[in-house]
Tab-separated table of C-alpha atoms in Angstrom:
chain	number	residue	atom	x	y	z
A	1	UNK	CA	89.505	93.832	120.359
A	2	UNK	CA	86.281	94.511	118.360
A	3	UNK	CA	84.128	95.138	121.189
A	4	UNK	CA	86.527	97.704	122.838
A	5	UNK	CA	87.201	99.396	119.746
A	6	UNK	CA	83.680	99.648	118.749
A	7	UNK	CA	82.558	100.650	122.011
A	8	UNK	CA	85.390	103.337	122.246
A	9	UNK	CA	84.298	104.709	118.759
A	10	UNK	CA	80.372	104.791	119.641
A	11	UNK	CA	80.547	105.813	123.253
A	12	UNK	CA	79.458	109.079	124.248
A	13	UNK	CA	82.732	110.995	125.551
A	14	UNK	CA	82.848	113.448	128.543
A	15	UNK	CA	83.471	117.040	128.022
A	16	UNK	CA	87.332	117.733	127.182
A	17	UNK	CA	87.372	120.885	129.067
A	18	UNK	CA	87.195	119.056	132.118
A	19	UNK	CA	89.632	116.604	133.154
A	20	UNK	CA	88.389	113.385	134.743
A	21	UNK	CA	89.764	112.134	137.860
A	22	UNK	CA	90.879	108.463	138.272
A	23	UNK	CA	88.427	107.271	140.934
A	24	UNK	CA	85.086	108.161	139.041
A	25	UNK	CA	86.604	106.193	135.994
A	26	UNK	CA	87.125	103.231	138.228
A	27	UNK	CA	83.451	103.402	139.534
A	28	UNK	CA	82.174	103.648	136.041
A	29	UNK	CA	83.968	100.694	134.730
A	30	UNK	CA	81.921	97.822	133.978
A	31	UNK	CA	83.331	94.351	132.555
A	32	UNK	CA	82.514	93.786	128.820
A	33	UNK	CA	79.603	91.500	128.032
A	34	UNK	CA	78.091	90.508	124.668
A	35	UNK	CA	74.827	92.549	125.334
A	36	UNK	CA	77.263	95.581	125.848
A	37	UNK	CA	79.020	95.017	122.520
A	38	UNK	CA	75.694	94.638	120.717
A	39	UNK	CA	74.439	97.864	122.160
A	40	UNK	CA	77.818	99.611	121.266
A	41	UNK	CA	77.399	98.232	117.598
A	42	UNK	CA	73.793	99.689	117.367
A	43	UNK	CA	74.972	103.164	118.359
A	44	UNK	CA	77.653	102.952	115.626
A	45	UNK	CA	75.162	101.617	113.238
A	46	UNK	CA	72.775	104.376	114.198
A	47	UNK	CA	74.804	106.469	111.660
A	48	UNK	CA	73.471	104.297	108.838
A	49	UNK	CA	70.488	105.608	107.055
A	50	UNK	CA	69.373	102.211	105.396
A	51	UNK	CA	66.927	100.226	107.317
A	52	UNK	CA	68.457	96.834	108.482
A	53	UNK	CA	67.528	93.986	110.742
A	54	UNK	CA	69.802	92.205	113.218
A	55	UNK	CA	69.515	88.390	114.143
A	56	UNK	CA	71.647	85.813	115.941
A	57	UNK	CA	71.720	83.021	113.403
A	58	UNK	CA	72.058	79.610	115.234
A	59	UNK	CA	74.663	77.577	113.827
A	60	UNK	CA	74.238	74.619	115.935
A	61	UNK	CA	76.025	72.815	118.761
A	62	UNK	CA	77.889	70.412	116.613
A	63	UNK	CA	78.578	69.723	112.971
A	64	UNK	CA	75.382	67.625	111.726
A	65	UNK	CA	75.711	63.941	112.233
A	66	UNK	CA	79.004	64.372	114.399
A	67	UNK	CA	79.587	63.409	117.966
A	68	UNK	CA	82.284	65.929	118.299
A	69	UNK	CA	81.309	69.126	120.021
A	70	UNK	CA	81.642	72.253	118.041
A	71	UNK	CA	85.257	73.382	117.327
A	72	UNK	CA	86.760	71.567	120.303
A	73	UNK	CA	84.724	73.379	122.951
A	74	UNK	CA	83.937	71.613	126.301
A	75	UNK	CA	80.376	73.017	125.964
A	76	UNK	CA	77.621	71.896	123.682
A	77	UNK	CA	75.457	74.947	124.008
A	78	UNK	CA	74.202	76.483	120.747
A	79	UNK	CA	76.610	78.780	118.794
A	80	UNK	CA	75.123	81.734	116.934
A	81	UNK	CA	76.504	84.291	114.633
A	82	UNK	CA	75.676	87.879	114.886
A	83	UNK	CA	74.196	89.008	111.388
A	84	UNK	CA	72.780	92.209	109.963
A	85	UNK	CA	70.934	92.443	106.734
A	86	UNK	CA	70.085	95.518	104.854
A	87	UNK	CA	67.004	96.368	102.739
A	88	UNK	CA	67.536	96.328	98.837
A	89	UNK	CA	65.801	96.366	95.520
A	90	UNK	CA	64.056	93.150	94.572
A	91	UNK	CA	66.653	90.951	92.465
A	92	UNK	CA	69.730	92.693	93.651
A	93	UNK	CA	72.904	90.677	93.871
A	94	UNK	CA	73.680	89.273	97.448
A	95	UNK	CA	77.061	90.673	99.067
A	96	UNK	CA	78.289	89.135	102.248
A	97	UNK	CA	81.044	90.958	104.118
A	98	UNK	CA	83.491	89.466	106.557
A	99	UNK	CA	85.548	91.751	108.709
A	100	UNK	CA	89.130	91.367	109.857
A	101	UNK	CA	91.097	90.432	112.743
A	102	UNK	CA	89.768	91.520	116.196
A	103	UNK	CA	87.325	93.786	114.220
A	104	UNK	CA	83.394	93.565	113.756
A	105	UNK	CA	80.732	94.265	111.143
A	106	UNK	CA	80.393	97.895	112.635
A	107	UNK	CA	83.805	98.632	110.928
A	108	UNK	CA	81.783	98.942	107.554
A	109	UNK	CA	79.640	101.619	108.737
A	110	UNK	CA	80.626	103.888	106.240
A	111	UNK	CA	79.855	101.698	103.553
A	112	UNK	CA	76.399	100.215	104.182
A	113	UNK	CA	74.244	103.019	102.627
A	114	UNK	CA	76.251	103.194	99.484
A	115	UNK	CA	76.493	99.370	98.880
A	116	UNK	CA	72.855	98.782	99.708
A	117	UNK	CA	71.755	100.744	96.771
A	118	UNK	CA	73.173	97.899	94.700
A	119	UNK	CA	73.163	94.877	96.628
A	120	UNK	CA	71.355	92.892	99.198
A	121	UNK	CA	74.024	93.521	101.977
A	122	UNK	CA	74.782	90.871	104.729
A	123	UNK	CA	77.380	91.452	107.228
A	124	UNK	CA	78.529	89.244	109.966
A	125	UNK	CA	80.449	89.212	113.189
A	126	UNK	CA	82.793	86.125	112.905
A	127	UNK	CA	82.628	83.381	115.527
A	128	UNK	CA	84.266	84.579	118.773
A	129	UNK	CA	84.335	88.505	117.876
A	130	UNK	CA	81.668	91.226	118.009
A	131	UNK	CA	78.190	90.185	118.939
A	132	UNK	CA	78.748	86.386	118.019
A	133	UNK	CA	79.209	83.375	120.561
A	134	UNK	CA	82.613	82.892	122.043
A	135	UNK	CA	83.368	79.132	122.218
A	136	UNK	CA	86.493	78.287	124.127
A	137	UNK	CA	89.460	78.453	121.378
A	138	UNK	CA	91.606	75.673	121.746
A	139	UNK	CA	92.865	75.202	118.144
A	140	UNK	CA	96.419	74.039	117.937
A	141	UNK	CA	97.298	74.275	114.271
A	142	UNK	CA	96.803	76.461	111.083
A	143	UNK	CA	94.325	73.560	109.767
A	144	UNK	CA	92.325	73.761	112.830
A	145	UNK	CA	91.905	77.369	112.915
A	146	UNK	CA	91.053	77.602	109.583
A	147	UNK	CA	88.149	74.936	110.248
A	148	UNK	CA	87.036	77.007	113.008
A	149	UNK	CA	86.075	79.893	110.945
A	150	UNK	CA	85.499	78.272	107.529
A	151	UNK	CA	83.152	75.657	108.920
A	152	UNK	CA	81.222	78.026	111.199
A	153	UNK	CA	80.506	80.153	108.372
A	154	UNK	CA	79.271	77.426	106.164
A	155	UNK	CA	76.981	76.382	108.966
A	156	UNK	CA	75.664	80.167	108.820
A	157	UNK	CA	75.470	80.050	105.048
A	158	UNK	CA	73.146	76.865	105.228
A	159	UNK	CA	71.126	78.287	108.013
A	160	UNK	CA	70.675	81.453	106.040
A	161	UNK	CA	69.984	79.320	103.015
A	162	UNK	CA	72.301	81.508	100.832
A	163	UNK	CA	74.003	80.591	97.539
A	164	UNK	CA	75.382	82.551	94.464
A	165	UNK	CA	76.555	85.425	96.633
A	166	UNK	CA	79.459	87.706	96.136
A	167	UNK	CA	81.804	87.288	99.021
A	168	UNK	CA	83.933	90.245	100.401
A	169	UNK	CA	86.641	89.897	103.068
A	170	UNK	CA	88.882	92.450	104.604
A	171	UNK	CA	92.470	91.526	105.767
A	172	UNK	CA	92.166	88.298	107.933
A	173	UNK	CA	88.468	88.180	106.765
A	174	UNK	CA	89.753	88.120	103.259
A	175	UNK	CA	91.818	84.981	104.104
A	176	UNK	CA	88.902	83.239	105.569
A	177	UNK	CA	86.787	84.146	102.448
A	178	UNK	CA	89.402	83.010	100.040
A	179	UNK	CA	89.641	79.722	101.929
A	180	UNK	CA	86.032	79.289	101.980
A	181	UNK	CA	85.822	79.911	98.250
A	182	UNK	CA	88.413	77.215	97.791
A	183	UNK	CA	86.486	74.780	99.722
A	184	UNK	CA	82.966	75.755	98.481
A	185	UNK	CA	83.380	77.476	95.132
A	186	UNK	CA	79.662	76.480	93.976
A	187	UNK	CA	78.268	79.009	96.534
A	188	UNK	CA	80.405	82.045	95.581
A	189	UNK	CA	79.669	84.178	92.306
A	190	UNK	CA	82.563	86.680	92.778
A	191	UNK	CA	85.366	87.122	95.606
A	192	UNK	CA	86.448	90.525	96.538
A	193	UNK	CA	89.692	90.596	98.745
A	194	UNK	CA	90.509	93.735	100.496
A	195	UNK	CA	93.806	93.996	101.682
A	196	UNK	CA	93.827	90.330	102.180
A	197	UNK	CA	96.115	88.434	104.396
A	198	UNK	CA	97.882	85.478	102.790
A	199	UNK	CA	99.428	87.039	99.735
A	200	UNK	CA	101.797	89.796	100.722
A	201	UNK	CA	105.292	89.217	101.644
A	202	UNK	CA	107.145	91.417	104.287
A	203	UNK	CA	110.038	93.668	103.499
A	204	UNK	CA	113.515	92.662	104.345
A	205	UNK	CA	113.750	95.433	107.152
A	206	UNK	CA	110.475	94.320	108.691
A	207	UNK	CA	111.580	90.785	108.369
A	208	UNK	CA	115.257	91.370	110.178
A	209	UNK	CA	113.305	93.529	112.830
A	210	UNK	CA	110.913	90.712	113.712
A	211	UNK	CA	113.583	88.146	113.739
A	212	UNK	CA	115.674	90.453	116.158
A	213	UNK	CA	112.569	90.947	118.279
A	214	UNK	CA	112.132	87.301	118.672
A	215	UNK	CA	115.439	86.752	119.896
A	216	UNK	CA	114.836	89.349	122.825
A	217	UNK	CA	113.141	88.197	126.185
A	218	UNK	CA	110.323	90.626	125.206
A	219	UNK	CA	109.705	88.693	121.866
A	220	UNK	CA	110.029	85.427	123.605
A	221	UNK	CA	107.414	86.546	126.186
A	222	UNK	CA	105.056	87.862	123.534
A	223	UNK	CA	105.483	84.502	121.455
A	224	UNK	CA	104.486	82.390	124.552
A	225	UNK	CA	101.559	84.409	125.341
A	226	UNK	CA	100.504	84.288	121.643
A	227	UNK	CA	101.011	80.405	121.595
A	228	UNK	CA	98.961	80.309	124.842
A	229	UNK	CA	96.185	82.042	123.036
A	230	UNK	CA	96.524	85.094	125.419
A	231	UNK	CA	95.365	87.554	122.815
A	232	UNK	CA	95.482	91.461	123.079
A	233	UNK	CA	91.817	91.462	123.723
A	234	UNK	CA	92.343	89.516	126.942
A	235	UNK	CA	95.221	92.118	127.847
A	236	UNK	CA	92.724	94.944	127.346
A	237	UNK	CA	90.102	93.302	129.470
A	238	UNK	CA	92.667	92.698	132.135
A	239	UNK	CA	93.452	96.029	132.604
A	240	UNK	CA	89.960	96.715	133.900
A	241	UNK	CA	89.142	100.471	134.038
A	242	UNK	CA	92.363	101.494	132.263
A	243	UNK	CA	91.566	99.363	129.068
A	244	UNK	CA	88.966	101.838	127.583
A	245	UNK	CA	91.268	104.655	127.637
A	246	UNK	CA	94.086	102.479	126.286
A	247	UNK	CA	91.822	101.332	123.272
A	248	UNK	CA	90.548	104.966	122.903
A	249	UNK	CA	94.256	106.048	122.154
A	250	UNK	CA	94.664	103.244	119.966
A	251	UNK	CA	91.680	103.764	117.880
A	252	UNK	CA	92.890	107.375	117.345
A	253	UNK	CA	96.216	106.382	116.212
A	254	UNK	CA	95.045	103.434	114.134
A	255	UNK	CA	92.526	105.291	112.177
A	256	UNK	CA	93.872	108.831	112.527
A	257	UNK	CA	96.762	107.829	110.418
A	258	UNK	CA	97.380	104.965	107.893
A	259	UNK	CA	99.788	103.048	110.274
A	260	UNK	CA	101.629	99.908	109.680
A	261	UNK	CA	100.250	96.624	110.815
A	262	UNK	CA	101.530	93.549	112.210
A	263	UNK	CA	104.083	91.603	110.160
A	264	UNK	CA	103.948	87.896	109.322
A	265	UNK	CA	106.812	85.312	108.610
A	266	UNK	CA	107.579	84.871	104.987
A	267	UNK	CA	105.772	81.316	105.139
A	268	UNK	CA	102.496	82.983	106.717
A	269	UNK	CA	102.463	85.569	104.307
A	270	UNK	CA	102.218	83.200	101.347
A	271	UNK	CA	99.655	80.730	102.511
A	272	UNK	CA	97.086	81.504	99.880
A	273	UNK	CA	99.742	81.968	97.057
A	274	UNK	CA	100.453	78.321	96.719
A	275	UNK	CA	96.539	77.577	96.230
A	276	UNK	CA	96.001	80.149	93.550
A	277	UNK	CA	96.247	77.469	90.825
A	278	UNK	CA	93.205	75.648	92.504
A	279	UNK	CA	91.161	78.854	92.391
A	280	UNK	CA	87.634	78.439	90.766
A	281	UNK	CA	85.959	81.823	91.586
A	282	UNK	CA	86.723	85.038	89.689
A	283	UNK	CA	88.407	87.390	92.149
A	284	UNK	CA	88.879	91.157	92.543
A	285	UNK	CA	91.647	92.395	94.872
A	286	UNK	CA	91.301	95.720	96.429
A	287	UNK	CA	94.421	97.602	98.093
A	288	UNK	CA	94.781	101.310	99.522
A	289	UNK	CA	97.804	103.082	97.922
A	290	UNK	CA	99.360	103.054	101.421
A	291	UNK	CA	98.256	99.579	102.470
A	292	UNK	CA	100.906	97.700	104.376
A	293	UNK	CA	99.595	94.637	102.431
A	294	UNK	CA	101.545	94.766	99.407
A	295	UNK	CA	99.587	94.264	96.126
A	296	UNK	CA	102.525	92.432	94.485
A	297	UNK	CA	101.677	89.332	96.343
A	298	UNK	CA	98.334	89.299	94.456
A	299	UNK	CA	100.087	89.756	91.319
A	300	UNK	CA	102.231	86.704	91.921
A	301	UNK	CA	99.212	84.654	92.881
A	302	UNK	CA	97.184	85.838	89.568
A	303	UNK	CA	100.085	84.511	87.470
A	304	UNK	CA	98.710	80.803	88.574
A	305	UNK	CA	95.120	81.506	88.537
A	306	UNK	CA	92.948	80.032	85.923
A	307	UNK	CA	90.212	82.277	86.610
A	308	UNK	CA	89.690	86.027	85.786
A	309	UNK	CA	91.441	88.292	88.322
A	310	UNK	CA	91.877	91.768	88.542
A	311	UNK	CA	93.936	94.063	91.146
A	312	UNK	CA	92.626	97.600	91.881
A	313	UNK	CA	94.550	100.093	93.915
A	314	UNK	CA	92.457	102.704	95.606
A	315	UNK	CA	94.033	106.455	96.435
A	316	UNK	CA	94.176	108.319	99.771
A	317	UNK	CA	93.678	104.796	101.492
A	318	UNK	CA	95.673	102.470	103.801
A	319	UNK	CA	94.714	99.088	105.103
A	320	UNK	CA	91.439	100.255	106.173
A	321	UNK	CA	90.619	101.904	102.805
A	322	UNK	CA	86.822	101.297	103.027
A	323	UNK	CA	87.112	103.891	106.170
A	324	UNK	CA	89.979	106.026	104.719
A	325	UNK	CA	88.274	106.530	101.421
A	326	UNK	CA	84.814	105.122	101.233
A	327	UNK	CA	83.606	106.672	98.047
A	328	UNK	CA	86.791	105.541	95.885
A	329	UNK	CA	86.270	101.968	97.743
A	330	UNK	CA	82.571	101.833	96.603
A	331	UNK	CA	83.624	102.636	92.959
A	332	UNK	CA	86.252	99.824	93.125
A	333	UNK	CA	83.535	97.509	94.448
A	334	UNK	CA	80.891	98.597	91.986
A	335	UNK	CA	83.526	98.116	89.055
A	336	UNK	CA	84.374	94.611	90.448
A	337	UNK	CA	80.738	93.599	90.536
A	338	UNK	CA	79.819	95.447	87.182
A	339	UNK	CA	78.515	92.302	85.595
A	340	UNK	CA	76.089	91.793	88.351
A	341	UNK	CA	74.933	95.243	88.966
A	342	UNK	CA	74.590	96.188	85.100
A	343	UNK	CA	74.776	92.883	82.969
A	344	UNK	CA	73.617	94.619	79.887
A	345	UNK	CA	76.590	97.336	79.933
A	346	UNK	CA	79.700	96.225	78.280
A	347	UNK	CA	83.161	97.850	78.202
A	348	UNK	CA	82.716	99.863	81.544
A	349	UNK	CA	85.864	101.547	82.101
A	350	UNK	CA	87.847	101.860	85.480
A	351	UNK	CA	86.451	104.746	87.436
A	352	UNK	CA	88.887	107.770	87.533
A	353	UNK	CA	91.315	107.919	90.208
A	354	UNK	CA	91.729	104.144	90.681
A	355	UNK	CA	94.592	102.066	89.370
A	356	UNK	CA	94.589	98.603	87.883
A	357	UNK	CA	97.864	96.763	88.198
């Protein structure tokens, strides 16, 4: 849904005093295209003052030396990952940012200016979202899905000739970042997981609700559509001219208040906790006070870790804490990376308002 949400946020709206008729809306509707998405992201990023460059990083048509086409796709056309890089001071540490499910790099538009003062910031659109390539998605298991994102990110890293970087991931992007750091710890200096998926368990109430919903005919249909790779993005696109208005209402509700997100099964919610003992990269977890991803899951994982691990909570923020309270979020990131930003300063205290748990 990244392209529709980004387009909705960035698009110029008609005057509110004059109600639009349905027919002109139909005439104005144009199906989504990658060019349209990139143009929408550019409009959103026009709010950012720090100079940056955009590039489509080619990750090849298949794994090096392999006869298998990229990610089980029927096509061997080149794949690329849409990337933006911000100007920075010479010698600044590199911070790579990965967005969450159905989002894009543009969701960090309130953060780039502040972060670019201390880091060489690079943000990507994950494969299949935003302005990146959209290969056919035919993954049939958790392992294949992980490989889809992790392997494509590794090919991107090699194409960019990066190493020794700080890796920040939000929500599902946090899951991808964590899995990548587990497989390629030699490239990651520090891991920052913002409201990361894979650690938080759901409440008994929500678990019972999900069980009841799955037993209904609506739940059965929803589950069938999901298993058939019929995603919410496809539904929105299928609504034609009605899609943008629906997304506009969704965006307003999603970011106007700190709403609750989708729930996971108990097994899905703890996919990363069981690997905590294998962690090789120092990690900082960041949660908004009202995040529906519960920090207690990270606390459980920390008990198993053999590397330094901090958990920071940010006030006046929900799951999208970097949008809800950007100033405090930036303070949390700077504190997490204090050894890279100010290596000569010892005993830096946690900024006021943040909570260490």
